[in-house]
Amino acid sequence: MSFCVAIDGPAAAGKGTIARAVAARFGFAHLDSGLLYRAVGRRSLAGEDPVEAARTLDARELDDPALRTPEVAEAASRVAAMPQVRQALVDFQRAFARRAGGAVLDGRDIGTVICPEAEVKLFVTASDEVRARRRHAELRAQGREVSLAQVAADLRARDSRDAARAIAPLRRADDAVLLDTTAMSIEQALEQAIGHVRAAMCRSGCSGAGSDARG
Ligand code: DC
């Protein structure tokens, strides 16, 4: 039986942390869809045609830590505005969303385009300042020397491009629950997200999809 949790939102809002924790808690598979665009962006930085890169993408590329850099994130946002790139990545994501045993996907268009019939939709956000601080701390932890102002400017530029593009823009689905994590601890955000998933599972009588050992 399939059960899809769609988690969308702007960069550095906490989607990934929430998606990983929800997947672990309920025994669902997890796909960080941003990695698909990052992998295509990385290949385009190396001179490859982005559409060709999207069509020949290999899931094993998604594990590469080199996809986590700000340069690749920027390239990802650019190739993500290309309709043929997005089209080439749709089938893989839809199949993932409907795999047996449940799936969590996080990205920008999961609840609106990839899985509009998802059993749970969360739109995770936080203030620009808090998101910039979180991303800055992550980059510092990776040993990258970059100013907070630069991180904030990069996030703003990427978010506006992701929200302004003509195809599958970053947008909250009408039926998505808004989770503003600005003033929340990670634990509080996770508790809320898990509560929404558990409620949806009860509503759909979906006891066979994954398991929540702690009840
Ligand atoms: O989530 P992320 O920061 O790793 O995503 C990198 C870029 O990929 C992001 O700026 C926009 C694009 N993206 C997208 O267009 N649609 C998705 N579902 C996920 C990411």
Short mmCIF file of C-alpha atoms and ligand atoms in Angstrom, two decimals:
data_model
loop_
_atom_site.label_atom_id
_atom_site.label_comp_id
_atom_site.label_asym_id
_atom_site.label_seq_id
_atom_site.Cartn_x
_atom_site.Cartn_y
_atom_site.Cartn_z
CA MET A 1 0.00 0.00 0.00
CA SER A 2 1.33 3.47 -0.84
CA PHE A 3 1.25 6.57 1.37
CA CYS A 4 2.89 9.81 0.27
CA VAL A 5 4.12 12.63 2.49
CA ALA A 6 4.90 15.74 0.42
CA ILE A 7 7.12 18.35 2.07
CA ASP A 8 7.79 21.60 0.22
CA GLY A 9 9.26 24.96 1.13
CA PRO A 10 12.06 27.44 0.44
CA ALA A 11 15.76 26.70 0.90
CA ALA A 12 17.08 26.04 4.43
CA ALA A 13 13.63 26.00 6.04
CA GLY A 14 14.21 22.59 7.67
CA LYS A 15 12.42 20.40 5.08
CA GLY A 16 15.26 17.89 4.87
CA THR A 17 15.56 17.41 8.63
CA ILE A 18 11.80 16.96 8.95
CA ALA A 19 11.58 14.64 5.93
CA ARG A 20 14.37 12.37 7.20
CA ALA A 21 12.87 12.19 10.69
CA VAL A 22 9.34 11.44 9.41
CA ALA A 23 10.72 8.71 7.12
CA ALA A 24 12.69 7.13 9.97
CA ARG A 25 9.78 7.34 12.38
CA PHE A 26 7.23 5.66 10.07
CA GLY A 27 9.58 3.39 8.14
CA PHE A 28 8.99 5.24 4.85
CA ALA A 29 11.51 5.70 2.04
CA HIS A 30 12.85 9.26 1.62
CA LEU A 31 13.75 11.22 -1.52
CA ASP A 32 15.37 14.66 -1.32
CA SER A 33 14.22 15.80 -4.77
CA GLY A 34 16.60 18.80 -4.64
CA LEU A 35 19.44 16.30 -5.13
CA LEU A 36 18.08 15.44 -8.59
CA TYR A 37 18.36 19.08 -9.65
CA ARG A 38 21.71 19.42 -7.91
CA ALA A 39 23.07 16.40 -9.81
CA VAL A 40 21.88 17.91 -13.10
CA GLY A 41 23.28 21.32 -12.07
CA ARG A 42 26.63 19.79 -11.26
CA ARG A 43 26.86 18.06 -14.62
CA SER A 44 25.89 21.32 -16.37
CA LEU A 45 28.74 23.10 -14.53
CA ALA A 46 31.02 20.47 -16.07
CA GLY A 47 29.76 21.46 -19.53
CA GLU A 48 27.06 18.85 -20.12
CA ASP A 49 23.70 19.72 -21.65
CA PRO A 50 21.23 19.89 -18.70
CA VAL A 51 18.39 18.13 -20.52
CA GLU A 52 20.68 15.27 -21.51
CA ALA A 53 22.00 15.13 -17.95
CA ALA A 54 18.46 14.89 -16.56
CA ARG A 55 17.54 12.13 -19.03
CA THR A 56 20.59 10.02 -18.15
CA LEU A 57 20.71 10.66 -14.41
CA ASP A 58 21.74 7.70 -12.27
CA ALA A 59 20.34 7.47 -8.74
CA ARG A 60 23.84 6.60 -7.47
CA GLU A 61 24.96 10.17 -8.25
CA LEU A 62 22.65 11.47 -5.52
CA ASP A 63 24.97 10.25 -2.74
CA ASP A 64 27.86 12.45 -3.81
CA PRO A 65 28.76 15.01 -1.05
CA ALA A 66 29.94 17.38 -3.81
CA LEU A 67 26.25 18.12 -4.50
CA ARG A 68 26.02 20.07 -1.21
CA THR A 69 27.99 23.16 -2.21
CA PRO A 70 26.44 26.64 -2.74
CA GLU A 71 27.76 26.69 -6.34
CA VAL A 72 25.90 23.48 -7.16
CA ALA A 73 22.76 24.77 -5.39
CA GLU A 74 22.83 27.85 -7.61
CA ALA A 75 23.29 25.76 -10.76
CA ALA A 76 20.46 23.47 -9.60
CA SER A 77 18.09 26.41 -9.30
CA ARG A 78 18.97 27.50 -12.85
CA VAL A 79 18.47 24.10 -14.51
CA ALA A 80 15.29 23.60 -12.44
CA ALA A 81 13.67 26.44 -14.41
CA MET A 82 14.01 24.44 -17.66
CA PRO A 83 10.76 22.63 -18.55
CA GLN A 84 12.51 19.71 -20.31
CA VAL A 85 14.75 19.12 -17.31
CA ARG A 86 11.74 18.98 -14.97
CA GLN A 87 9.83 16.75 -17.38
CA ALA A 88 12.71 14.26 -17.52
CA LEU A 89 12.64 13.91 -13.72
CA VAL A 90 8.88 13.52 -13.21
CA ASP A 91 8.46 9.77 -13.74
CA PHE A 92 11.22 8.82 -11.31
CA GLN A 93 9.70 11.03 -8.58
CA ARG A 94 6.12 9.82 -9.17
CA ALA A 95 7.18 6.19 -9.05
CA PHE A 96 9.08 6.90 -5.84
CA ALA A 97 6.04 8.64 -4.32
CA ARG A 98 3.83 5.62 -4.97
CA ARG A 99 6.21 2.86 -3.94
CA ALA A 100 4.82 0.25 -1.58
CA GLY A 101 5.39 0.91 2.11
CA GLY A 102 5.18 4.70 2.02
CA ALA A 103 7.40 7.57 0.87
CA VAL A 104 8.43 11.04 1.96
CA LEU A 105 9.56 13.47 -0.74
CA ASP A 106 10.82 16.96 -0.07
CA GLY A 107 11.30 19.75 -2.59
CA ARG A 108 9.46 22.68 -4.15
CA ASP A 109 6.66 21.13 -6.25
CA ILE A 110 5.92 17.80 -4.58
CA GLY A 111 2.46 18.74 -3.25
CA THR A 112 1.52 20.78 -6.32
CA VAL A 113 2.88 18.80 -9.31
CA ILE A 114 4.60 15.52 -8.43
CA CYS A 115 2.09 14.15 -5.95
CA PRO A 116 -0.98 16.45 -5.82
CA GLU A 117 -2.97 13.58 -4.26
CA ALA A 118 -0.44 13.08 -1.40
CA GLU A 119 -2.00 11.86 1.84
CA VAL A 120 -0.05 14.54 3.79
CA LYS A 121 1.22 17.87 2.52
CA LEU A 122 3.41 20.13 4.61
CA PHE A 123 4.76 23.52 3.56
CA VAL A 124 7.75 24.20 5.79
CA THR A 125 9.04 27.73 6.05
CA ALA A 126 10.93 30.12 8.36
CA SER A 127 11.85 33.79 8.26
CA ASP A 128 14.58 34.84 5.80
CA GLU A 129 16.88 35.73 8.68
CA VAL A 130 16.51 32.43 10.52
CA ARG A 131 16.98 30.42 7.32
CA ALA A 132 20.14 32.39 6.48
CA ARG A 133 21.52 31.82 9.99
CA ARG A 134 20.85 28.08 9.82
CA ARG A 135 22.47 27.70 6.39
CA HIS A 136 25.42 29.87 7.50
CA ALA A 137 25.99 27.61 10.51
CA GLU A 138 25.84 24.51 8.27
CA LEU A 139 28.40 25.94 5.86
CA ARG A 140 30.71 26.98 8.72
CA ALA A 141 30.45 23.44 10.09
CA GLN A 142 31.65 22.20 6.66
CA GLY A 143 34.65 24.51 7.05
CA ARG A 144 33.50 27.07 4.47
CA GLU A 145 34.27 30.71 5.27
CA VAL A 146 31.36 32.74 4.00
CA SER A 147 29.63 35.80 5.44
CA LEU A 148 26.08 35.73 6.78
CA ALA A 149 25.20 38.58 4.39
CA GLN A 150 26.43 36.54 1.42
CA VAL A 151 24.43 33.47 2.51
CA ALA A 152 21.31 35.62 2.95
CA ALA A 153 21.75 37.16 -0.51
CA ASP A 154 22.26 33.73 -2.14
CA LEU A 155 19.14 32.31 -0.48
CA ARG A 156 17.06 35.34 -1.53
CA ALA A 157 18.21 35.07 -5.15
CA ARG A 158 17.54 31.32 -5.27
CA ASP A 159 14.10 31.58 -3.63
CA SER A 160 12.97 34.34 -5.97
CA ARG A 161 14.10 32.36 -9.01
CA ASP A 162 12.41 29.18 -7.70
CA ALA A 163 9.16 31.06 -6.97
CA ALA A 164 9.10 33.15 -10.16
CA ARG A 165 9.73 30.44 -12.77
CA ALA A 166 6.90 29.64 -15.17
CA ILE A 167 6.84 25.89 -14.58
CA ALA A 168 6.21 24.22 -11.19
CA PRO A 169 7.20 27.27 -9.12
CA LEU A 170 7.79 27.11 -5.38
CA ARG A 171 4.27 27.51 -4.02
CA ARG A 172 2.27 26.26 -1.09
CA ALA A 173 -0.44 23.84 -2.27
CA ASP A 174 -3.91 25.06 -1.24
CA ASP A 175 -4.37 22.00 0.96
CA ALA A 176 -0.87 21.98 2.51
CA VAL A 177 -0.44 22.52 6.24
CA LEU A 178 1.85 25.49 6.93
CA LEU A 179 4.69 24.75 9.35
CA ASP A 180 6.53 27.97 10.20
CA THR A 181 9.65 26.85 12.09
CA THR A 182 11.01 30.37 12.76
CA ALA A 183 10.47 30.17 16.51
CA MET A 184 10.53 26.38 16.87
CA SER A 185 13.23 24.02 18.07
CA ILE A 186 13.94 21.04 15.83
CA GLU A 187 12.11 18.84 18.34
CA GLN A 188 9.00 21.03 18.23
CA ALA A 189 8.95 21.07 14.42
CA LEU A 190 9.37 17.28 14.29
CA GLU A 191 6.64 16.73 16.83
CA GLN A 192 4.19 18.80 14.77
CA ALA A 193 5.13 17.13 11.50
CA ILE A 194 4.85 13.64 12.99
CA GLY A 195 1.49 14.57 14.52
CA HIS A 196 0.13 15.56 11.09
CA VAL A 197 1.35 12.34 9.50
CA ARG A 198 -0.07 10.20 12.28
CA ALA A 199 -3.45 11.95 12.03
CA ALA A 200 -3.56 11.43 8.26
CA MET A 201 -2.67 7.75 8.66
CA CYS A 202 -5.53 7.31 11.13
CA ARG A 203 -7.92 9.13 8.77
CA SER A 204 -7.02 6.92 5.85
CA GLY A 205 -7.06 3.75 7.96
CA CYS A 206 -3.66 3.08 6.51
CA SER A 207 -2.19 0.89 9.24
CA GLY A 208 -0.33 -1.24 6.66
CA ALA A 209 1.82 1.65 5.36
CA GLY A 210 5.01 1.66 7.41
CA SER A 211 4.96 1.38 11.17
CA ASP A 212 5.22 3.75 14.07
CA ALA A 213 6.79 1.66 16.78
CA ARG A 214 6.25 4.31 19.44
CA GLY A 215 2.51 4.42 18.70
O1 DC B 1 16.27 21.64 -1.89
P1 DC B 1 17.60 22.10 -2.52
O2 DC B 1 18.09 23.39 -1.95
O3 DC B 1 18.63 21.04 -2.50
O4 DC B 1 17.23 22.37 -4.07
C1 DC B 1 18.16 22.86 -5.00
C2 DC B 1 17.41 23.57 -6.13
O5 DC B 1 16.66 22.60 -6.88
C3 DC B 1 16.39 24.60 -5.68
O6 DC B 1 16.94 25.90 -5.62
C4 DC B 1 15.29 24.51 -6.68
C5 DC B 1 15.41 23.13 -7.28
N1 DC B 1 14.33 22.23 -6.89
C6 DC B 1 13.17 22.29 -7.62
O7 DC B 1 13.03 23.12 -8.51
N2 DC B 1 12.15 21.41 -7.37
C7 DC B 1 12.27 20.50 -6.39
N3 DC B 1 11.26 19.64 -6.17
C8 DC B 1 13.44 20.46 -5.59
C9 DC B 1 14.46 21.36 -5.87
#
